[in-house]
XYZ file of C-alpha atoms in Angstrom:
727
model
C 48.955 4.349 149.946
C 47.259 3.972 146.208
C 47.694 0.061 145.126
C 49.253 -0.603 141.773
C 50.160 -3.667 139.650
C 53.244 -2.834 138.789
C 56.094 -2.015 141.119
C 59.090 -0.081 140.534
C 62.949 -1.180 141.486
C 65.809 1.325 140.184
C 69.429 -0.485 141.191
C 72.872 1.146 141.287
C 73.636 1.064 137.320
C 70.251 3.544 136.678
C 68.411 0.121 135.450
C 64.530 0.438 136.362
C 62.521 -2.766 136.882
C 59.078 -2.903 136.559
C 57.651 -6.260 138.371
C 54.304 -6.517 137.105
C 52.702 -8.336 140.592
C 48.916 -8.252 140.456
C 48.317 -7.923 144.467
C 44.221 -8.810 143.787
C 45.004 -11.781 141.852
C 46.775 -14.726 141.526
C 47.678 -14.074 138.023
C 48.516 -10.362 135.932
C 45.576 -9.184 133.422
C 45.007 -6.367 131.640
C 42.278 -5.483 133.888
C 41.321 -1.798 135.158
C 44.149 -1.951 138.135
C 46.564 -2.736 135.492
C 45.996 0.154 132.946
C 46.127 2.769 135.708
C 48.912 1.138 136.990
C 50.832 1.113 133.583
C 49.438 4.614 132.861
C 51.530 6.319 136.487
C 54.141 4.150 135.542
C 55.241 5.305 131.482
C 54.090 8.975 132.883
C 57.008 7.996 135.559
C 59.398 6.916 133.327
C 58.880 9.788 130.789
C 59.617 12.177 133.821
C 62.982 10.526 135.073
C 64.321 9.126 131.285
C 67.394 11.513 131.730
C 68.373 9.310 134.943
C 67.149 6.040 133.777
C 69.888 3.563 131.504
C 67.207 1.034 130.607
C 64.210 -0.880 131.994
C 63.354 -4.806 132.712
C 59.950 -5.749 132.601
C 59.142 -8.847 134.620
C 56.430 -10.561 136.311
C 55.911 -12.042 140.416
C 53.549 -14.300 139.238
C 54.066 -17.958 138.133
C 53.791 -17.128 134.267
C 54.631 -13.356 133.118
C 51.455 -12.058 131.886
C 48.046 -14.261 131.493
C 46.554 -11.691 128.889
C 43.060 -9.527 128.692
C 40.551 -9.253 131.348
C 38.552 -11.676 129.922
C 35.800 -11.265 132.910
C 35.702 -7.536 132.264
C 35.966 -8.101 127.952
C 32.673 -10.707 128.142
C 30.221 -8.008 129.496
C 30.826 -5.883 126.528
C 28.246 -5.260 124.516
C 27.889 -2.935 121.213
C 26.692 -0.332 122.969
C 29.768 -0.589 124.861
C 31.769 -0.193 121.435
C 33.245 3.181 121.728
C 33.962 3.174 126.307
C 35.747 -0.160 125.339
C 37.821 1.204 121.757
C 38.759 4.262 124.019
C 40.194 1.925 126.916
C 41.986 -0.364 123.993
C 43.527 2.569 122.462
C 44.883 3.450 126.520
C 46.617 0.099 127.043
C 48.248 0.930 123.234
C 49.220 4.213 123.732
C 51.380 3.244 127.071
C 53.322 0.551 125.183
C 53.998 2.649 122.661
C 55.158 5.378 125.366
C 57.386 2.631 127.053
C 58.749 1.099 123.315
C 59.483 5.120 122.118
C 60.959 6.287 125.374
C 64.485 6.214 124.093
C 66.178 3.958 126.625
C 66.724 0.046 125.633
C 63.524 -1.841 127.215
C 64.006 -5.453 127.457
C 61.293 -8.266 128.741
C 62.204 -10.674 131.337
C 59.805 -13.306 130.830
C 60.112 -15.742 133.477
C 56.769 -17.793 132.529
C 54.070 -18.231 129.534
C 53.022 -14.985 128.055
C 50.176 -15.362 126.229
C 47.634 -12.618 124.585
C 48.260 -9.504 125.906
C 51.185 -10.499 127.787
C 53.152 -11.109 124.391
C 52.098 -7.790 123.914
C 53.137 -6.606 126.321
C 56.954 -8.468 125.697
C 56.703 -7.256 121.665
C 56.780 -3.525 123.141
C 60.038 -4.154 124.362
C 63.230 -4.100 122.645
C 64.396 -7.778 123.350
C 62.653 -10.865 124.902
C 64.623 -13.103 127.167
C 62.835 -16.074 128.167
C 63.659 -18.251 131.062
C 63.833 -22.291 129.853
C 60.676 -22.942 131.806
C 59.275 -26.280 130.301
C 55.463 -25.208 131.261
C 55.811 -22.084 129.690
C 53.802 -20.452 126.481
C 54.221 -17.909 124.171
C 51.832 -16.410 121.433
C 48.788 -14.843 120.479
C 45.739 -17.807 120.819
C 43.430 -14.614 120.579
C 41.947 -16.279 117.621
C 40.479 -19.321 119.408
C 38.357 -17.193 121.447
C 36.964 -15.162 118.191
C 39.141 -12.384 118.958
C 42.564 -10.855 117.164
C 45.556 -9.822 119.513
C 43.751 -5.919 120.058
C 47.183 -4.879 122.143
C 49.054 -3.966 119.111
C 49.928 -7.855 118.621
C 49.211 -7.782 115.058
C 50.512 -4.344 114.403
C 54.032 -5.597 115.402
C 53.970 -9.368 114.483
C 53.458 -7.925 110.696
C 56.687 -5.446 111.172
C 59.073 -8.196 112.863
C 58.002 -11.324 110.800
C 56.627 -10.402 107.476
C 52.939 -10.512 106.607
C 53.256 -14.184 105.304
C 55.308 -15.068 107.912
C 53.485 -13.000 110.921
C 49.924 -14.394 109.613
C 50.449 -18.309 109.014
C 53.167 -18.776 111.888
C 51.610 -16.770 114.844
C 48.630 -15.074 114.016
C 45.625 -17.025 112.421
C 46.610 -20.611 114.001
C 46.828 -19.089 117.261
C 49.713 -21.795 117.650
C 50.944 -21.980 122.173
C 54.804 -22.302 121.535
C 57.270 -23.297 124.311
C 60.125 -21.754 124.043
C 62.443 -23.312 121.808
C 59.504 -22.876 119.514
C 59.198 -19.411 120.348
C 62.995 -18.299 119.713
C 62.658 -20.359 115.988
C 59.360 -18.769 115.177
C 60.957 -15.291 116.206
C 58.516 -13.590 118.913
C 61.154 -14.438 121.662
C 65.486 -13.283 121.145
C 67.548 -15.388 123.750
C 66.586 -18.387 126.412
C 68.326 -18.503 129.700
C 68.293 -21.479 132.160
C 67.709 -20.021 135.630
C 66.178 -16.691 136.612
C 68.968 -14.907 137.331
C 70.676 -15.845 134.324
C 67.369 -14.064 132.399
C 67.693 -11.383 134.373
C 71.836 -10.887 133.948
C 70.961 -11.402 129.789
C 68.613 -8.860 130.702
C 70.996 -5.789 132.124
C 73.632 -6.757 129.840
C 71.772 -6.174 126.573
C 70.198 -3.031 127.889
C 74.783 -1.690 129.200
C 75.748 -2.784 125.340
C 72.845 -1.149 123.521
C 71.880 2.071 125.135
C 70.310 3.674 121.820
C 67.947 0.420 120.763
C 65.350 1.277 118.903
C 62.297 -0.922 117.200
C 63.085 -1.903 113.600
C 60.302 -0.159 112.752
C 61.074 3.351 114.220
C 64.591 3.302 112.579
C 64.507 5.466 109.660
C 64.355 3.768 106.236
C 62.920 0.524 107.538
C 61.168 -2.215 105.256
C 59.148 -4.640 106.542
C 59.626 -8.539 106.190
C 58.694 -9.416 102.689
C 57.603 -6.556 101.965
C 54.215 -4.596 102.070
C 51.049 -5.647 99.990
C 52.129 -3.353 96.824
C 55.395 -5.308 96.465
C 54.983 -7.372 93.671
C 56.008 -10.535 94.414
C 53.506 -10.120 97.727
C 51.394 -8.446 95.601
C 50.656 -11.779 93.425
C 49.981 -14.156 96.203
C 47.616 -11.917 98.359
C 44.107 -12.372 96.366
C 45.026 -16.022 97.401
C 44.474 -16.085 101.185
C 40.823 -15.348 101.503
C 40.478 -18.490 99.319
C 42.797 -20.536 101.758
C 41.141 -18.990 104.397
C 37.676 -20.564 103.149
C 38.601 -23.667 101.794
C 40.461 -23.926 105.724
C 36.712 -22.953 107.156
C 35.515 -25.255 104.937
C 32.761 -21.781 103.647
C 31.948 -21.820 107.473
C 34.147 -18.043 107.778
C 31.333 -16.235 108.661
C 30.453 -18.206 111.826
C 34.445 -17.623 112.415
C 34.674 -13.430 111.945
C 38.037 -13.360 113.755
C 40.750 -14.982 111.457
C 39.271 -12.630 108.281
C 39.389 -9.832 110.567
C 43.406 -10.701 111.463
C 44.187 -11.035 107.709
C 42.484 -6.998 107.068
C 44.062 -5.957 109.785
C 47.392 -6.990 108.929
C 46.846 -6.566 105.521
C 45.417 -2.953 105.897
C 47.907 -1.637 108.865
C 51.346 -2.865 106.883
C 50.103 0.124 104.257
C 50.074 2.859 106.699
C 52.120 4.433 109.596
C 52.576 2.178 112.998
C 49.971 4.721 114.461
C 47.037 3.999 111.633
C 48.190 0.378 112.125
C 47.550 0.553 115.753
C 43.973 2.114 115.464
C 42.871 -0.182 112.084
C 44.080 -3.283 113.843
C 41.704 -1.765 117.481
C 38.854 -1.343 115.782
C 38.695 -4.473 114.168
C 39.106 -5.764 117.490
C 36.532 -3.640 119.080
C 33.820 -5.433 116.786
C 35.087 -8.842 117.218
C 35.380 -8.031 121.241
C 31.490 -6.799 121.653
C 30.335 -9.267 119.023
C 28.266 -12.109 120.305
C 30.537 -15.006 118.615
C 33.169 -14.060 120.907
C 31.371 -14.175 124.101
C 30.762 -17.844 123.000
C 33.994 -18.955 122.515
C 34.982 -17.005 125.380
C 32.559 -18.329 127.908
C 32.913 -21.880 126.560
C 36.775 -22.436 125.870
C 37.978 -19.707 129.058
C 35.122 -19.730 131.776
C 33.195 -22.968 131.043
C 36.741 -25.174 130.254
C 38.247 -23.541 133.781
C 34.802 -24.584 135.538
C 35.526 -28.340 134.434
C 39.300 -28.464 134.689
C 39.424 -26.467 138.063
C 37.430 -29.157 139.472
C 33.242 -27.958 139.159
C 31.745 -31.340 138.673
C 34.383 -33.269 141.507
C 33.115 -33.695 144.421
C 35.100 -31.793 147.916
C 38.765 -32.641 148.282
C 38.082 -31.504 151.539
C 36.220 -34.914 151.528
C 37.608 -36.795 148.879
C 41.724 -35.608 148.842
C 43.152 -35.558 145.458
C 44.163 -39.349 144.248
C 46.180 -40.972 141.580
C 45.818 -44.164 140.246
C 49.181 -46.349 140.311
C 48.061 -49.592 138.406
C 45.244 -49.351 135.647
C 43.413 -52.885 134.311
C 42.118 -52.343 131.025
C 39.992 -54.846 129.908
C 39.915 -55.349 126.063
C 42.415 -54.542 123.834
C 40.692 -53.301 120.399
C 40.914 -50.144 119.585
C 39.595 -48.497 122.564
C 41.159 -50.487 124.838
C 44.968 -50.137 123.246
C 44.046 -46.616 123.345
C 42.959 -45.839 127.127
C 46.513 -48.149 128.072
C 48.386 -45.566 125.641
C 47.536 -42.294 127.006
C 47.317 -44.310 130.547
C 51.126 -45.240 130.022
C 52.430 -41.921 128.879
C 51.204 -40.515 132.122
C 53.303 -43.301 134.409
C 50.331 -45.593 134.883
C 51.566 -48.986 135.333
C 48.778 -50.743 132.884
C 47.436 -54.580 132.504
C 45.548 -54.768 128.994
C 44.160 -58.180 129.020
C 41.893 -59.812 125.938
C 41.416 -63.081 125.420
C 43.847 -63.970 123.328
C 47.465 -63.564 124.083
C 48.031 -62.305 120.537
C 45.771 -60.044 120.334
C 46.939 -58.430 123.832
C 49.717 -57.962 122.020
C 48.266 -56.367 118.927
C 47.224 -53.784 121.818
C 49.839 -53.117 122.866
C 52.254 -52.845 119.395
C 49.674 -49.812 119.292
C 51.959 -47.969 121.764
C 54.458 -48.935 120.450
C 53.534 -47.466 117.035
C 52.704 -44.431 118.582
C 56.085 -44.028 120.325
C 57.999 -44.658 117.852
C 56.539 -42.216 115.548
C 56.799 -39.447 118.382
C 60.256 -40.404 118.698
C 60.988 -40.221 114.548
C 59.583 -36.819 114.963
C 62.491 -35.691 118.066
C 59.412 -35.461 120.876
C 60.899 -38.056 122.953
C 64.204 -40.109 123.401
C 64.248 -43.475 122.770
C 65.012 -44.535 126.346
C 61.980 -42.204 127.693
C 59.524 -44.226 124.638
C 61.198 -47.685 126.284
C 59.917 -46.550 129.815
C 56.419 -45.639 128.843
C 56.248 -49.232 126.596
C 57.587 -51.232 129.967
C 54.636 -50.372 131.753
C 52.285 -52.003 129.929
C 51.727 -55.636 130.464
C 49.736 -57.982 127.652
C 48.159 -60.699 128.713
C 45.062 -63.360 129.081
C 45.782 -63.701 132.720
C 43.307 -61.555 135.411
C 45.719 -62.559 138.797
C 48.274 -60.063 137.457
C 45.317 -57.730 138.463
C 46.428 -57.641 141.545
C 47.264 -54.137 143.180
C 45.392 -52.314 140.349
C 43.420 -49.715 141.847
C 41.065 -48.888 138.461
C 39.767 -51.242 135.951
C 38.189 -50.384 132.933
C 36.270 -52.535 130.356
C 36.290 -51.714 126.728
C 34.863 -54.766 125.600
C 32.056 -55.663 123.115
C 28.844 -53.321 123.653
C 27.626 -56.652 124.767
C 26.192 -57.006 129.126
C 26.404 -60.535 129.170
C 30.766 -60.122 128.237
C 30.532 -57.183 129.589
C 29.160 -58.510 133.327
C 31.995 -62.102 132.835
C 34.415 -59.709 133.085
C 33.526 -57.812 135.398
C 33.111 -60.733 137.669
C 36.687 -61.745 136.785
C 38.601 -58.636 137.386
C 37.054 -57.579 140.449
C 38.143 -61.480 141.571
C 41.243 -60.619 141.410
C 41.588 -56.919 142.857
C 41.170 -55.645 146.428
C 37.756 -54.058 147.798
C 38.727 -50.557 146.706
C 39.097 -51.242 142.820
C 37.158 -48.606 141.018
C 35.515 -50.820 138.346
C 34.823 -48.925 134.890
C 33.213 -49.121 132.033
C 33.593 -47.424 128.377
C 30.172 -48.690 127.524
C 29.092 -45.359 124.849
C 25.070 -46.563 125.258
C 24.863 -49.176 127.786
C 22.975 -47.648 131.310
C 25.060 -48.004 133.811
C 22.946 -48.802 136.514
C 22.187 -52.116 134.451
C 25.893 -53.007 134.047
C 26.481 -52.133 138.160
C 23.902 -55.143 138.753
C 27.421 -57.669 137.719
C 29.847 -56.103 140.317
C 30.198 -56.986 143.554
C 30.230 -52.861 144.899
C 27.945 -50.992 142.836
C 28.895 -47.758 144.533
C 32.863 -48.168 142.966
C 30.882 -48.977 139.597
C 31.492 -45.393 136.943
C 30.888 -44.796 133.488
C 34.574 -44.459 131.635
C 33.033 -43.285 128.051
C 36.203 -42.845 125.841
C 35.987 -41.363 122.492
C 37.926 -43.009 119.075
C 40.514 -42.028 118.409
C 41.795 -41.709 122.141
C 45.154 -40.701 121.839
C 43.795 -37.795 120.195
C 39.877 -37.036 121.407
C 40.656 -34.351 124.732
C 37.330 -35.296 126.232
C 36.060 -38.533 128.635
C 32.329 -38.922 129.894
C 32.052 -39.988 133.420
C 28.760 -41.875 133.853
C 27.293 -41.726 137.516
C 25.031 -44.858 137.885
C 21.932 -44.817 140.535
C 24.423 -46.556 142.955
C 27.374 -44.700 141.784
C 29.220 -43.001 145.196
C 30.831 -39.725 145.188
C 34.564 -41.076 146.563
C 34.344 -43.358 142.663
C 33.336 -40.021 140.945
C 36.286 -38.273 142.806
C 38.766 -40.686 141.394
C 37.625 -40.936 137.897
C 37.759 -37.541 137.894
C 41.089 -37.376 139.237
C 42.209 -40.414 136.338
C 41.158 -38.291 133.741
C 43.154 -35.101 134.461
C 45.772 -37.499 135.323
C 46.003 -38.795 131.647
C 45.550 -35.147 130.815
C 42.102 -35.067 129.217
C 39.110 -33.220 129.796
C 36.130 -34.414 132.695
C 32.713 -33.828 131.980
C 30.159 -35.701 134.522
C 26.586 -36.743 133.523
C 24.026 -39.062 135.157
C 22.705 -42.627 133.527
C 20.428 -42.877 131.085
C 20.323 -44.553 127.284
C 22.651 -43.005 125.409
C 24.069 -40.564 128.447
C 24.706 -37.371 127.073
C 27.247 -37.598 124.303
C 26.082 -40.893 122.570
C 22.479 -39.313 122.824
C 22.586 -36.101 121.322
C 25.725 -37.709 118.946
C 23.005 -39.517 117.381
C 20.876 -36.825 116.713
C 23.014 -35.168 114.345
C 23.488 -38.606 112.354
C 19.981 -38.640 112.076
C 18.942 -35.710 111.184
C 21.411 -35.278 108.370
C 19.844 -39.270 106.644
C 16.340 -37.525 107.591
C 17.313 -35.234 105.101
C 18.516 -37.459 102.433
C 15.251 -39.713 103.112
C 13.245 -36.264 102.275
C 14.987 -36.567 98.857
C 17.874 -33.621 99.685
C 21.081 -33.889 97.354
C 23.568 -35.752 99.929
C 26.617 -32.957 99.001
C 24.754 -30.531 100.199
C 23.450 -32.046 103.527
C 27.276 -32.723 104.124
C 27.845 -29.680 103.033
C 25.473 -28.075 105.729
C 26.860 -29.405 107.847
C 30.608 -27.861 106.919
C 29.116 -24.085 107.171
C 27.141 -24.934 109.867
C 30.957 -25.432 111.420
C 30.567 -29.379 112.481
C 34.164 -31.144 111.830
C 32.084 -34.084 109.446
C 29.289 -34.235 107.884
C 26.364 -36.622 109.495
C 26.724 -39.058 106.400
C 30.780 -39.312 106.567
C 30.271 -39.767 110.436
C 27.710 -43.229 110.143
C 29.974 -44.439 107.889
C 33.077 -44.132 110.152
C 30.475 -45.097 113.129
C 29.044 -47.913 111.088
C 25.702 -48.620 109.668
C 25.531 -52.360 111.022
C 26.675 -50.497 114.898
C 23.711 -47.795 113.788
C 21.150 -50.388 114.148
C 22.294 -53.318 116.363
C 22.376 -49.893 118.774
C 18.668 -49.026 117.545
C 17.399 -53.075 117.537
C 18.605 -53.382 121.311
C 17.015 -50.067 122.343
C 13.608 -51.052 121.043
C 13.781 -54.509 123.090
C 15.274 -53.118 126.519
C 12.245 -50.458 125.654
C 9.755 -53.253 125.470
C 11.144 -55.258 128.138
C 10.435 -52.155 130.569
C 6.988 -51.540 129.944
C 8.079 -48.097 128.033
C 7.094 -46.272 124.313
C 8.274 -48.070 121.563
C 11.184 -45.128 119.787
C 9.511 -43.085 117.474
C 8.823 -43.403 113.824
C 11.760 -42.028 112.501
C 11.987 -41.777 108.188
C 15.825 -42.389 108.738
C 15.034 -45.523 109.832
C 14.458 -47.033 106.596
C 16.888 -45.550 104.903
C 19.432 -46.887 106.823
C 17.575 -51.002 106.485
C 18.396 -50.123 102.963
C 22.052 -49.326 102.389
C 21.913 -52.449 104.834
C 19.707 -54.792 103.455
C 19.535 -54.104 99.596
C 22.384 -52.339 98.953
C 24.946 -53.877 101.664
C 26.812 -50.828 102.580
C 27.361 -50.871 106.378
C 30.068 -48.032 105.821
C 33.956 -47.219 105.914
C 34.862 -50.432 107.530
C 33.983 -52.525 104.579
C 34.872 -49.852 101.938
C 31.134 -48.733 101.323
C 28.871 -46.754 102.732
C 27.127 -43.295 101.943
C 30.645 -42.640 100.501
C 33.042 -44.794 98.274
C 36.769 -45.645 99.971
C 39.421 -45.724 96.696
C 42.813 -47.544 97.876
C 44.590 -45.032 96.022
C 42.083 -41.786 96.261
C 39.656 -39.501 99.150
C 36.563 -40.735 99.163
C 33.490 -39.666 97.664
C 29.853 -39.435 97.892
C 28.652 -42.858 96.241
C 27.245 -42.548 92.707
C 24.303 -44.600 93.192
C 23.250 -42.672 96.220
C 21.737 -39.967 94.312
C 19.383 -42.330 92.158
C 18.593 -44.018 94.951
C 16.970 -41.201 97.385
C 17.661 -37.623 95.854
C 14.802 -35.952 94.232
C 14.644 -33.717 91.659
C 13.621 -30.590 93.198
C 15.573 -31.089 95.861
C 19.034 -31.812 93.916
C 19.785 -27.781 94.053
C 18.783 -26.578 97.615
C 17.423 -22.837 97.424
C 19.890 -20.183 99.997
C 17.324 -20.324 102.300
C 16.323 -24.125 101.877
C 20.211 -24.304 102.646
C 19.775 -21.810 105.095
C 17.216 -24.234 106.767
C 19.721 -27.708 106.907
C 22.284 -26.012 108.701
C 20.086 -24.970 111.519
C 18.277 -28.103 111.635
C 21.598 -30.075 112.411
C 22.296 -27.484 114.998
C 19.331 -26.991 116.624
C 18.121 -30.856 116.549
C 21.284 -31.200 119.059
C 20.911 -28.413 121.195
C 17.197 -29.469 121.434
C 17.907 -32.962 122.908
C 21.173 -31.090 124.908
C 18.310 -29.298 126.474
C 15.797 -32.508 126.816
C 19.516 -33.838 129.146
C 19.568 -31.007 130.821
C 15.889 -30.942 131.651
C 16.041 -34.612 133.307
C 19.198 -34.325 134.958
C 20.879 -36.266 132.881
C 23.503 -33.281 132.539
C 24.232 -31.754 135.740
C 25.588 -28.413 134.484
C 25.557 -26.419 131.648
C 29.313 -26.535 131.276
C 28.914 -30.129 130.995
C 27.038 -29.698 128.348
C 28.970 -27.296 126.066
C 32.156 -29.144 126.757
C 31.162 -32.078 126.132
C 29.325 -31.364 123.507
C 32.659 -29.394 121.671
C 35.029 -31.352 122.488
C 33.074 -34.578 121.976
C 30.479 -34.578 119.134
C 32.185 -31.814 117.359
C 29.795 -29.235 117.866
C 30.597 -26.001 116.236
C 33.164 -24.558 118.433
C 31.785 -20.846 117.281
C 28.612 -21.679 119.146
C 30.029 -21.898 122.512
C 28.456 -25.033 122.513
C 24.909 -26.797 122.370
C 23.207 -24.819 125.832
C 25.263 -21.517 124.349
C 24.095 -21.641 121.284
C 20.195 -21.267 122.311
C 21.615 -18.508 124.633
C 22.881 -17.622 120.908
C 19.777 -17.532 119.243
C 17.299 -16.112 122.497
C 15.469 -17.862 123.776
C 12.529 -16.890 123.258
C 13.386 -16.677 119.654
C 15.119 -20.709 119.972
C 11.646 -22.150 121.179
C 9.693 -20.035 118.461
C 11.955 -21.108 115.744
C 12.320 -24.999 117.058
C 8.180 -24.687 116.998
C 8.185 -23.924 113.417
C 10.531 -26.640 112.428
C 8.745 -28.859 114.803
C 5.466 -28.383 112.196
C 7.270 -28.268 109.533
C 9.862 -31.720 110.095
C 8.420 -33.238 112.958
C 7.932 -33.302 116.325
C 11.733 -34.376 117.397
C 11.881 -30.254 116.583
C 9.339 -29.742 119.791
C 10.815 -27.925 122.599
C 10.820 -29.319 125.994
C 8.752 -27.683 129.263
C 12.351 -26.316 130.362
C 12.640 -23.755 127.372
C 9.492 -22.544 127.326
C 9.702 -21.978 130.719
C 13.099 -19.961 130.475
C 11.634 -18.190 127.764
C 8.567 -16.921 129.574
C 11.386 -15.740 132.743
C 13.717 -14.397 129.596
C 16.481 -16.834 131.732
C 19.420 -18.006 129.636
C 21.797 -21.274 130.501
C 24.529 -19.949 132.905
């Protein structure tokens, strides 16, 4: 018997139920088996339609349909464009047959329908979703550098109109819960149970025997009008400029949003089938391009590997673990954030500070965030009160008794960290996992204060903790696998993404992040216009410019870290830090100009109380040179290149030195923790994007021109010679 991904059942009322159920996978995807199965299914529907009253499309999986087959898609290069477009055209042909069958077709969405899954549902005349709290609906292809290529753009625009369709569904790639999807108009009805869902689908079919898509009915008019409608025509010219503003000038590195906009507007001016062809051409161009490959690798394959436990010790040896009680030492900015995310995950929290008032302020931070959620209708008052009650603010270390994990988040001072570590461990059992939130100090050294270095580990959170998705787990030289497994599980428990790195000064994220910041100051030292430096970062795809970032971090802290590092290197008999032109600039900002950063209202930027920040005017006089006030296009492109190359070279060094344990950790860590431009796919994937051989050649040019910091490590030279890439 031929294998199929679609089961056919016809009941006594002659209603056919098509159950999507790929026997080769735990999820349904638009793979070769699906395409062949759907072709056979729609052919049978056409042949037997005289004996059919309607069709229900549902799924046997936990999700309705997972979307496109990304394993196949990521392999498609420009040379496969014609073949790829033909395959996409066939998928759309099948869905077009389904919606023009002349019989009512209902999608019974038992779970998540994203991307291709929702596109199947959009080709049905009615969409009824199960009120499943885990279910999500939407067309998130833009986040992978793609557009919905299975008819999603064409149908959404005809359902919702150009403006609503673009803004509310297509351009942002929102993933919506059932209620939101209903209000957005991408599903029509919600059912509380599977039985009710199917019953509603059957009832609708029987009540609507002549169902058609709105766009197939004579006299159909697109909501909001077409591009030739005067009111819409007046607004359309603003769309591209708004997109440029949204992408901060980096639109060339994010071709998907522009392609979605073009497919929508061009498709709205022609008939439905011609619009599908236009959509298909734009989709193919994106799919075979390198930008989508980067984003698919990072946001699907690398992220899936990490969240799936790729960096975690075996669950067979170390079973899945959940923390029940967490102690947090230090109720400052980081400690209070860690307390919040822990309590939100249902973990009991003891928040300790040297003063009771400070501990209370730390708890008040959670209260404020909870009140905000309640005011937005995201949480009930009762649920918020339960979460808040989980946090106990105190100065009493004895209240840590029974804690299975303690995280110190005190000042970056070894003596203070050692003191609080000893006090916490004295109050807890031998199985306690002791963690430090340090961002720079080596874990191996901090573990010397612990009674059990095997259970001492680094948990580096990012600020603000409630918003930043990453936690960097740092393994000291003596940290054991059991501590790693527990730390990894805790990070997943609080709904963060964990990467695992080995110990070193600055670990991975702080070390590489520092190169981005300091390269921006090096440019300032060379005399480049500070506005050009910040704009180069924006157009390269970085979320914030290096000067603005340093203001956030604080220049005084930056100098303290540098001086501590120099002191440590000298004590260890290691070579000093290389001479860097950025250092005198930072010293001058602190010593002469007294401008340490945002916290003091004065750094590279001015921070007016009643307006937006702007570059401090005296910065131009102090550092900018006349011949570099207006960089040429080539100079500006090189500024962008330097900011990205500098980070990727340092990431490659981390990989060579064994600080990074996997390519996935490097790519996801750099995007989620540092803000590496998402279009690159991460710092090591950026090297793949350029091509390792070409990257090494260009890095050597930059090193000859700007200094040894751009010299590629031996690892990259060896990879270039062997034709290898980061996998």
